[in-house]
Amino acid sequence: MAMLEVRNIQTFYGRIHALKGISLTVEEGEIVTLIGSNGAGKTTTLNTICGIRRAAQGQVVLNGEDITHLKPHDIVARGIGQSPEGRKIFARLTVRENLELGAYSRHDSDGIQKDMEYVFSLFPRLKEREKQAGGTLSGGEQQMLAIGRALMTRPKILLLDEPSMGLAPMLVQEIFKIITYLNQEEKTTILLVEQNAQMAFKVAHRGYVLQTGKVVMSDDCTTLAANEDVRAAYLGGH
């Protein structure tokens, strides 16, 4: 049984049919990536999994439990943590307060403190800026904070939405090293949405290609990266 199953999800924005029967699976211990152009439905897929968007049809199943109609905070409590597109940190709150909000549904104060130190060990720059307002951080530091906040939920599966967006190449490398570490050393299962398909294929095991709300291709990342259509559309190949 897959850790996460998305079964024939249909999602709308008003009359706009955003997801037209998306199905995918994520096995425990995998990194699975979703790639596609703007408007393909990648973020909507993550938001539907998290309950931020309501699925009109279909199912989202986590470890055998149907979570399709649960409220977002209940889905977080079940073990899905998200670092959203655009980071969406709380600009006026400090780094520490942002991280504490990631643990808002938890009541194990010792565990929360332990996880806070763990996030600071992953991202030493956040420790240095612990008392700074989130809005004063650089783009890369804000991305680290968004990932750290998601980790504070103690996720069974971590959803990352465009973690490299707007970052300098050196910071992109740093973020992807952390993603690889979380997966390989900490055994964190990850569903990754990423415009930088080249980087995504380097770290992920399998991938799904989305176009206009549908999955048009899925395979292991080595096979996808070698596909001529994928190369032409997403990797700058000919």
Rosetta silent file (secondary structure, phi, psi, omega in degrees, C-alpha in Angstrom):
SEQUENCE: MAMLEVRNIQTFYGRIHALKGISLTVEEGEIVTLIGSNGAGKTTTLNTICGIRRAAQGQVVLNGEDITHLKPHDIVARGIGQSPEGRKIFARLTVRENLELGAYSRHDSDGIQKDMEYVFSLFPRLKEREKQAGGTLSGGEQQMLAIGRALMTRPKILLLDEPSMGLAPMLVQEIFKIITYLNQEEKTTILLVEQNAQMAFKVAHRGYVLQTGKVVMSDDCTTLAANEDVRAAYLGGH
SCORE:     score description
SCORE:     0.000 S_00000001
   1 L     0.000  130.100  178.858    0.000    0.000    0.000 S_00000001
   2 L   -68.653  150.035  175.871    1.344    3.421   -0.978 S_00000001
   3 L   -63.234  -46.454 -179.634    1.796    6.004    1.781 S_00000001
   4 E  -125.820  130.423  174.651   -0.117    8.577   -0.278 S_00000001
   5 E  -127.006  128.258  171.985   -2.636    7.869   -3.028 S_00000001
   6 E  -110.461  119.942 -171.549   -4.416   10.491   -5.103 S_00000001
   7 E  -117.237  104.111  170.906   -7.261    8.844   -6.989 S_00000001
   8 E    51.708   49.660 -176.777   -8.898   10.553   -9.953 S_00000001
   9 E   -75.420  131.904  173.267   -9.064   13.982   -8.294 S_00000001
  10 E  -118.712  123.329 -177.998  -11.248   16.634   -9.926 S_00000001
  11 E  -132.199  140.028 -177.335  -10.810   20.174   -8.579 S_00000001
  12 E  -122.810  150.317  162.630  -12.422   23.430   -9.669 S_00000001
  13 E  -112.782   97.458 -172.516  -11.858   27.157   -9.175 S_00000001
  14 L    62.093 -120.195  178.597  -15.395   28.363   -9.751 S_00000001
  15 L   -92.398   -5.477 -178.986  -16.142   27.162  -13.263 S_00000001
  16 E   -80.204  122.430 -177.961  -12.499   26.573  -14.118 S_00000001
  17 E   -87.716   93.287 -170.382  -11.759   22.850  -14.192 S_00000001
  18 E   -79.614  -44.589  177.978   -8.225   22.881  -12.724 S_00000001
  19 E  -116.610  125.713 -171.357   -7.615   19.156  -12.092 S_00000001
  20 E  -116.761   58.905  176.931   -9.180   16.702  -14.533 S_00000001
  21 E    93.304   44.418  178.900   -8.713   13.296  -12.972 S_00000001
  22 E   -73.406  129.343  172.407   -5.242   13.449  -11.393 S_00000001
  23 E  -130.932  136.303  176.723   -4.003   10.133   -9.985 S_00000001
  24 E  -160.105  163.785  176.557   -0.623    9.516   -8.400 S_00000001
  25 E  -134.022  151.263  172.451    1.075    7.536   -5.636 S_00000001
  26 E  -131.144  120.078  178.299    3.958    8.188   -3.266 S_00000001
  27 L   -85.884  154.435  177.970    5.601    5.243   -1.553 S_00000001
  28 L   -57.522  131.725  177.595    7.207    5.524    1.864 S_00000001
  29 L    88.328   -2.519 -179.372   10.800    6.770    1.576 S_00000001
  30 L   -89.738  158.049  156.033   10.461    8.147   -1.947 S_00000001
  31 E  -108.854  120.828  176.001   10.936   11.567   -3.447 S_00000001
  32 E  -115.149  133.728 -178.989    8.297   11.982   -6.152 S_00000001
  33 E  -113.503  145.320  171.558    8.294   15.108   -8.294 S_00000001
  34 E  -110.332  124.167  175.867    5.525   16.849  -10.236 S_00000001
  35 E  -123.203  158.791 -178.773    6.678   18.900  -13.193 S_00000001
  36 L   162.728  163.945 -179.012    4.764   20.946  -15.722 S_00000001
  37 L   -74.652  172.741  175.774    4.409   24.461  -17.043 S_00000001
  38 L   -56.666  135.195  179.260    2.601   27.278  -15.233 S_00000001
  39 L    85.334    3.859 -178.577   -1.092   26.477  -14.935 S_00000001
  40 L   -74.130  -22.276  179.317   -0.595   22.727  -15.303 S_00000001
  41 L   112.941   12.426 -175.531   -2.147   22.052  -11.886 S_00000001
  42 H   -66.080  -53.702 -179.761    0.896   21.278   -9.752 S_00000001
  43 H   -65.000  -38.593  178.018    0.147   23.641   -6.859 S_00000001
  44 H   -61.224  -35.999  176.644   -3.566   22.843   -7.048 S_00000001
  45 H   -61.548  -47.855  179.252   -2.679   19.151   -6.631 S_00000001
  46 H   -63.231  -42.994 -177.865   -0.717   19.878   -3.445 S_00000001
  47 H   -67.609  -29.564  175.911   -3.413   22.200   -2.125 S_00000001
  48 H   -71.655  -40.602  176.009   -6.080   19.562   -2.777 S_00000001
  49 H   -59.117  -40.545 -177.149   -4.012   16.961   -0.905 S_00000001
  50 L   -81.282   -7.460 -179.875   -3.725   19.413    2.022 S_00000001
  51 L    84.979    3.900  178.253   -7.431   20.267    2.023 S_00000001
  52 L   -71.175  -38.196  169.040   -6.846   23.924    1.117 S_00000001
  53 L  -106.701  142.023  179.409   -8.783   23.273   -2.104 S_00000001
  54 L   -90.677  130.785  174.672  -11.745   20.935   -1.963 S_00000001
  55 E   -75.169  130.949  176.253  -11.868   18.057   -4.426 S_00000001
  56 E   -75.898  -33.354  177.260  -15.180   17.884   -6.286 S_00000001
  57 E  -145.958  163.752  177.143  -14.569   14.212   -7.041 S_00000001
  58 E    94.307 -178.120 -175.222  -11.956   11.586   -6.276 S_00000001
  59 E  -136.855  147.135  166.843  -10.057   10.590   -3.161 S_00000001
  60 E  -116.938  122.977 -174.340   -6.898   11.438   -1.248 S_00000001
  61 E  -123.174  124.573  178.835   -5.758    8.480    0.855 S_00000001
  62 E  -115.444  117.555 -179.276   -2.962    8.627    3.454 S_00000001
  63 L    48.707   43.564  176.055   -1.758    5.302    4.867 S_00000001
  64 L    84.460   -5.384 -179.610   -5.086    3.712    3.944 S_00000001
  65 E  -101.778  130.501  176.546   -7.245    6.475    5.454 S_00000001
  66 E   -74.783  113.982 -178.337   -9.472    8.601    3.231 S_00000001
  67 L  -110.585   11.412 -171.351   -8.578   12.206    4.145 S_00000001
  68 L   -53.485  -40.646 -171.453  -10.326   13.869    1.182 S_00000001
  69 L  -108.308   12.890  175.944  -12.895   15.759    3.220 S_00000001
  70 L   -75.894  156.704  175.980  -10.904   16.479    6.371 S_00000001
  71 L   -75.451  153.941 -176.159  -10.119   20.059    7.348 S_00000001
  72 H   -52.232  -41.906 -177.853   -6.556   21.263    6.656 S_00000001
  73 H   -67.928  -29.169  176.272   -5.507   21.261   10.337 S_00000001
  74 H   -72.711  -32.463  177.649   -6.728   17.663   10.699 S_00000001
  75 H   -69.160  -39.870  174.720   -4.720   16.684    7.616 S_00000001
  76 H   -59.450  -44.555 -179.025   -1.613   18.282    9.167 S_00000001
  77 H   -63.881  -26.350  177.887   -2.268   16.290   12.345 S_00000001
  78 H   -77.025  -16.998  175.139   -2.422   13.089   10.234 S_00000001
  79 L   121.931   21.345  175.250    1.124   13.754    9.013 S_00000001
  80 E  -111.285  117.203  177.536    1.150   15.965    5.899 S_00000001
  81 E  -112.285  140.241 -176.848    3.348   19.056    6.148 S_00000001
  82 E  -126.887  133.754  166.154    3.607   21.637    3.373 S_00000001
  83 E  -101.786  106.638 -166.367    6.140   24.294    2.460 S_00000001
  84 L   -79.490  162.665  173.553    3.924   26.397    0.165 S_00000001
  85 L   -58.944  135.331 -179.525    4.650   28.188   -3.083 S_00000001
  86 L    78.496    5.535  174.116    5.941   31.685   -2.328 S_00000001
  87 L    71.969  -48.589  176.113    6.974   30.556    1.202 S_00000001
  88 L    50.424   44.398  172.545    4.117   32.448    2.924 S_00000001
  89 L   -77.686  166.197  178.861    6.034   33.022    6.125 S_00000001
  90 L   -90.571  104.919 -167.423    4.671   35.456    8.698 S_00000001
  91 L   -62.181  -34.714 -175.184    6.710   38.584    7.944 S_00000001
  92 L   -88.630  -10.603  178.449    6.149   40.366   11.267 S_00000001
  93 L   -91.247  153.878  179.081    6.802   37.342   13.449 S_00000001
  94 E   -71.700  168.290  175.830   10.287   36.236   14.422 S_00000001
  95 H   -55.877  -47.417 -179.509   11.984   33.157   13.011 S_00000001
  96 H   -61.695  -42.681 -179.254   11.298   31.306   16.268 S_00000001
  97 H   -65.320  -37.630  175.465    7.631   32.346   16.283 S_00000001
  98 H   -60.645  -43.119  179.584    7.220   31.153   12.686 S_00000001
  99 H   -67.387  -39.571  178.283    8.650   27.777   13.665 S_00000001
 100 H   -61.468  -35.904  178.231    6.449   27.596   16.766 S_00000001
 101 H   -65.693  -27.780  174.752    3.401   28.129   14.548 S_00000001
 102 H   -62.319  -26.447 -178.692    4.441   25.052   12.592 S_00000001
 103 L  -102.154   21.388 -171.772    3.891   23.097   15.807 S_00000001
 104 L   -61.536  -26.841 -177.082    0.574   24.766   16.700 S_00000001
 105 L   -91.455    0.409 -178.334   -1.352   21.467   16.712 S_00000001
 106 L   -98.538  156.301 -178.506    1.177   19.708   18.939 S_00000001
 107 L  -129.779   11.732 -178.872    1.190   19.595   22.735 S_00000001
 108 L   -98.981   87.403 -171.527    4.521   17.866   23.440 S_00000001
 109 H   -58.779  -37.715  178.106    6.624   20.826   24.582 S_00000001
 110 H   -64.455  -43.344  179.551    9.798   18.738   24.991 S_00000001
 111 H   -65.793  -38.009  179.026    9.395   17.312   21.506 S_00000001
 112 H   -63.131  -44.795  179.602    8.700   20.745   20.037 S_00000001
 113 H   -64.056  -40.376  178.385   11.897   22.141   21.563 S_00000001
 114 H   -62.398  -42.595  179.581   13.867   19.134   20.312 S_00000001
 115 H   -69.285  -33.552  175.285   12.505   19.627   16.805 S_00000001
 116 H   -59.969  -45.795  179.239   13.280   23.356   16.968 S_00000001
 117 H   -65.410  -34.914  177.159   16.927   22.520   17.685 S_00000001
 118 H   -63.465  -44.686  177.628   16.857   19.986   14.852 S_00000001
 119 H   -62.057  -41.722  178.703   15.628   22.643   12.397 S_00000001
 120 H   -65.307  -31.520  177.309   18.344   25.009   13.638 S_00000001
 121 H   -71.802  -33.941  176.223   20.946   22.270   13.072 S_00000001
 122 H   -69.982  -39.534 -174.991   19.693   21.816    9.504 S_00000001
 123 L  -126.017   79.062 -177.336   19.621   25.565    8.865 S_00000001
 124 H   -55.753  -28.813  179.940   22.264   27.287   11.055 S_00000001
 125 H   -64.730  -29.860  177.210   21.392   30.639    9.482 S_00000001
 126 H   -69.075  -36.806  176.835   17.950   30.432   11.044 S_00000001
 127 H   -62.058  -43.074  179.505   19.541   29.954   14.459 S_00000001
 128 H   -62.230  -29.285 -175.183   21.650   33.080   13.886 S_00000001
 129 L  -110.204   23.349 -173.570   18.472   34.996   12.979 S_00000001
 130 L   -50.378  -37.400 -175.323   16.208   33.384   15.581 S_00000001
 131 L  -100.723    4.073  177.977   14.900   36.737   16.906 S_00000001
 132 L   -80.871  150.363  173.417   14.691   38.527   13.547 S_00000001
 133 E   -67.459  139.665 -177.960   11.353   39.208   11.872 S_00000001
 134 H   -56.260  -34.378 -177.890   10.719   36.774    9.047 S_00000001
 135 H   -69.004  -14.486  179.759   10.194   39.600    6.580 S_00000001
 136 H   -90.719   -3.763 -179.113   13.777   40.804    7.056 S_00000001
 137 L   -78.367  157.105  172.978   15.291   37.500    5.875 S_00000001
 138 L   -70.211  168.794  179.521   16.710   36.956    2.408 S_00000001
 139 H   -58.887  -42.561  179.429   14.742   34.866   -0.090 S_00000001
 140 H   -65.494  -39.990  178.933   16.881   31.816    0.589 S_00000001
 141 H   -67.394  -37.156  176.440   16.528   32.192    4.352 S_00000001
 142 H   -64.119  -36.587  177.264   12.764   32.562    3.997 S_00000001
 143 H   -65.840  -41.597  175.916   12.712   29.312    2.005 S_00000001
 144 H   -59.939  -40.565 -179.806   14.673   27.586    4.762 S_00000001
 145 H   -65.856  -40.669  179.022   12.178   28.964    7.278 S_00000001
 146 H   -63.182  -41.720  177.719    9.205   27.689    5.241 S_00000001
 147 H   -67.812  -43.138  178.432   10.729   24.199    5.077 S_00000001
 148 H   -59.931  -42.394  178.680   11.644   24.351    8.773 S_00000001
 149 H   -61.128  -40.767  177.543    8.105   25.378    9.696 S_00000001
 150 H   -64.728  -38.455  179.339    6.750   22.381    7.744 S_00000001
 151 H   -65.949  -26.728  178.826    9.199   20.070    9.535 S_00000001
 152 L   -66.836  -14.760  175.446    7.871   21.331   12.880 S_00000001
 153 L   -79.440   -5.043 -172.873    4.611   19.516   12.099 S_00000001
 154 L    55.375   59.802 -173.066    6.591   16.221   12.268 S_00000001
 155 L   -73.320  144.050  167.810    5.347   15.218    8.812 S_00000001
 156 L   -78.815  -32.044  175.999    5.143   11.650    7.570 S_00000001
 157 E  -136.773  132.185 -176.132    5.191   13.172    4.102 S_00000001
 158 E  -105.512  123.542  177.744    6.623   16.584    3.243 S_00000001
 159 E  -100.600  120.392 -178.902    5.088   18.587    0.378 S_00000001
 160 E  -115.112  120.503 -176.596    7.496   21.107   -1.146 S_00000001
 161 E  -110.357  105.310  177.133    6.081   23.643   -3.618 S_00000001
 162 L    55.388   56.619 -177.690    8.722   25.366   -5.778 S_00000001
 163 L   -65.539  -20.734 -178.042   11.524   25.427   -3.182 S_00000001
 164 L   -95.734   -0.263 -173.068   14.030   26.892   -5.678 S_00000001
 165 L   -58.658  124.555  174.078   11.790   29.701   -6.950 S_00000001
 166 L    74.997   10.239 -176.921   13.603   33.034   -7.155 S_00000001
 167 L   -99.551  149.650  174.691   16.814   31.775   -5.548 S_00000001
 168 L   -66.040  151.738 -175.964   20.388   32.263   -6.720 S_00000001
 169 H   -52.217  -39.577  179.749   22.037   29.102   -8.144 S_00000001
 170 H   -64.081  -38.219  178.916   24.239   28.558   -5.063 S_00000001
 171 H   -71.426  -34.295  175.325   21.201   28.679   -2.782 S_00000001
 172 H   -58.983  -46.043  178.383   19.306   26.313   -5.070 S_00000001
 173 H   -59.174  -41.457 -178.308   22.149   23.803   -4.642 S_00000001
 174 H   -65.154  -44.891  179.696   22.011   24.274   -0.861 S_00000001
 175 H   -61.793  -42.050 -177.991   18.227   23.759   -0.676 S_00000001
 176 H   -72.936  -27.244  172.095   18.446   20.598   -2.786 S_00000001
 177 H   -63.206  -42.151  178.578   21.249   19.219   -0.620 S_00000001
 178 H   -64.123  -42.693  178.715   18.917   19.601    2.354 S_00000001
 179 H   -59.284  -44.595  178.805   16.077   17.889    0.449 S_00000001
 180 H   -63.774  -42.582  178.825   18.393   14.963   -0.370 S_00000001
 181 H   -61.018  -46.808 -178.970   19.597   14.794    3.248 S_00000001
 182 H   -57.853  -39.589 -178.408   16.035   14.766    4.610 S_00000001
 183 H   -75.518  -49.567 -171.771   15.168   11.892    2.302 S_00000001
 184 H   -78.357  -41.437 -174.976   18.310    9.769    2.508 S_00000001
 185 L   -93.277  -37.515 -177.401   19.390   10.308    6.123 S_00000001
 186 L   -98.266   -3.529  177.240   16.125   11.153    7.881 S_00000001
 187 L    60.348   32.667  178.900   13.978    8.854    5.682 S_00000001
 188 L   -80.521  130.434  175.440   11.488   11.670    5.015 S_00000001
 189 E   -82.722  135.222 -171.514    9.012   10.960    2.209 S_00000001
 190 E  -133.942  134.221  168.608    8.716   13.956   -0.120 S_00000001
 191 E  -111.720  117.020 -168.004    6.338   15.129   -2.836 S_00000001
 192 E  -116.061  121.486  169.466    8.155   17.871   -4.736 S_00000001
 193 E   -99.837  127.951 -172.907    6.721   20.455   -7.130 S_00000001
 194 L  -154.130  126.453  175.383    9.558   22.144   -8.995 S_00000001
 195 L   -69.873  -32.940 -179.491    9.937   24.327  -12.100 S_00000001
 196 L   -79.507   82.916 -173.785   13.631   23.426  -12.247 S_00000001
 197 H   -61.646  -33.335 -179.477   13.067   19.988  -13.755 S_00000001
 198 H   -60.648  -46.798  178.165   16.786   19.313  -14.070 S_00000001
 199 H   -67.266  -40.707 -179.123   17.293   19.639  -10.308 S_00000001
 200 H   -60.069  -43.818 -179.191   14.081   17.761   -9.558 S_00000001
 201 H   -67.364  -26.252  178.919   15.145   14.794  -11.686 S_00000001
 202 H   -69.546  -34.756 -174.024   18.520   14.681   -9.920 S_00000001
 203 H  -101.277  -24.366 -173.212   17.010   14.184   -6.470 S_00000001
 204 L   -87.023  157.840  176.383   13.673   12.431   -7.136 S_00000001
 205 L   -88.948  -45.889 -179.522   13.037    8.732   -7.720 S_00000001
 206 E  -132.831  162.686  179.520    9.918    9.044   -9.848 S_00000001
 207 E  -145.147  156.566  173.854    8.063   11.839  -11.561 S_00000001
 208 E  -123.274  134.411  176.681    4.723   12.827  -13.028 S_00000001
 209 E  -101.594  123.073 -179.083    4.383   15.299  -15.904 S_00000001
 210 E  -106.465  139.796  171.748    1.231   17.444  -15.693 S_00000001
 211 E  -139.080  127.237  177.417   -0.403   19.353  -18.534 S_00000001
 212 L    40.314   51.011  173.075   -3.638   21.324  -18.190 S_00000001
 213 L    79.842   12.953  179.372   -4.806   19.399  -15.146 S_00000001
 214 E  -132.153  150.806  170.709   -3.937   15.914  -16.348 S_00000001
 215 E   -82.589  119.257 -179.053   -1.057   13.480  -15.869 S_00000001
 216 E  -104.376  -12.483 -179.115    0.365   12.961  -19.363 S_00000001
 217 E  -162.762  144.439  172.781    3.427   10.928  -18.410 S_00000001
 218 E  -151.257  141.795 -178.692    4.900    9.166  -15.389 S_00000001
 219 E  -174.111  179.774  171.165    8.049    7.104  -14.949 S_00000001
 220 E   -69.283  156.506 -170.050   11.289    6.912  -13.024 S_00000001
 221 H   -67.824  -30.711  177.585   13.257   10.137  -13.304 S_00000001
 222 H   -62.492  -43.348  179.387   16.088    8.673  -15.369 S_00000001
 223 H   -67.470  -42.838  179.497   13.597    7.611  -18.040 S_00000001
 224 H   -62.644  -42.423 -177.871   11.724   10.921  -17.937 S_00000001
 225 H   -65.327  -23.869 -179.996   14.948   12.916  -18.230 S_00000001
 226 H   -90.451   -9.906 -177.331   15.881   10.938  -21.342 S_00000001
 227 L   -71.461  130.363 -174.680   12.483   11.404  -23.009 S_00000001
 228 H   -61.939  -40.966 -179.358   12.751   13.703  -26.039 S_00000001
 229 H   -65.777  -41.687  178.569    9.436   15.456  -25.391 S_00000001
 230 H   -65.951  -43.044  178.855   10.321   16.084  -21.747 S_00000001
 231 H   -60.298  -43.287 -178.142   13.786   17.299  -22.690 S_00000001
 232 H   -67.175  -38.622 -174.431   12.393   19.718  -25.253 S_00000001
 233 H   -82.868  -36.043 -168.568    9.690   21.074  -22.941 S_00000001
 234 H  -125.240  -14.511 -174.922   11.444   21.211  -19.572 S_00000001
 235 L  -116.583    4.855  178.586   15.184   20.602  -19.908 S_00000001
 236 L    72.949   19.056  179.798   16.107   22.885  -22.779 S_00000001
 237 L   -85.853  177.210 -178.748   16.917   19.940  -25.030 S_00000001
 238 L  -126.146    0.000    0.000   16.274   19.586  -28.749 S_00000001
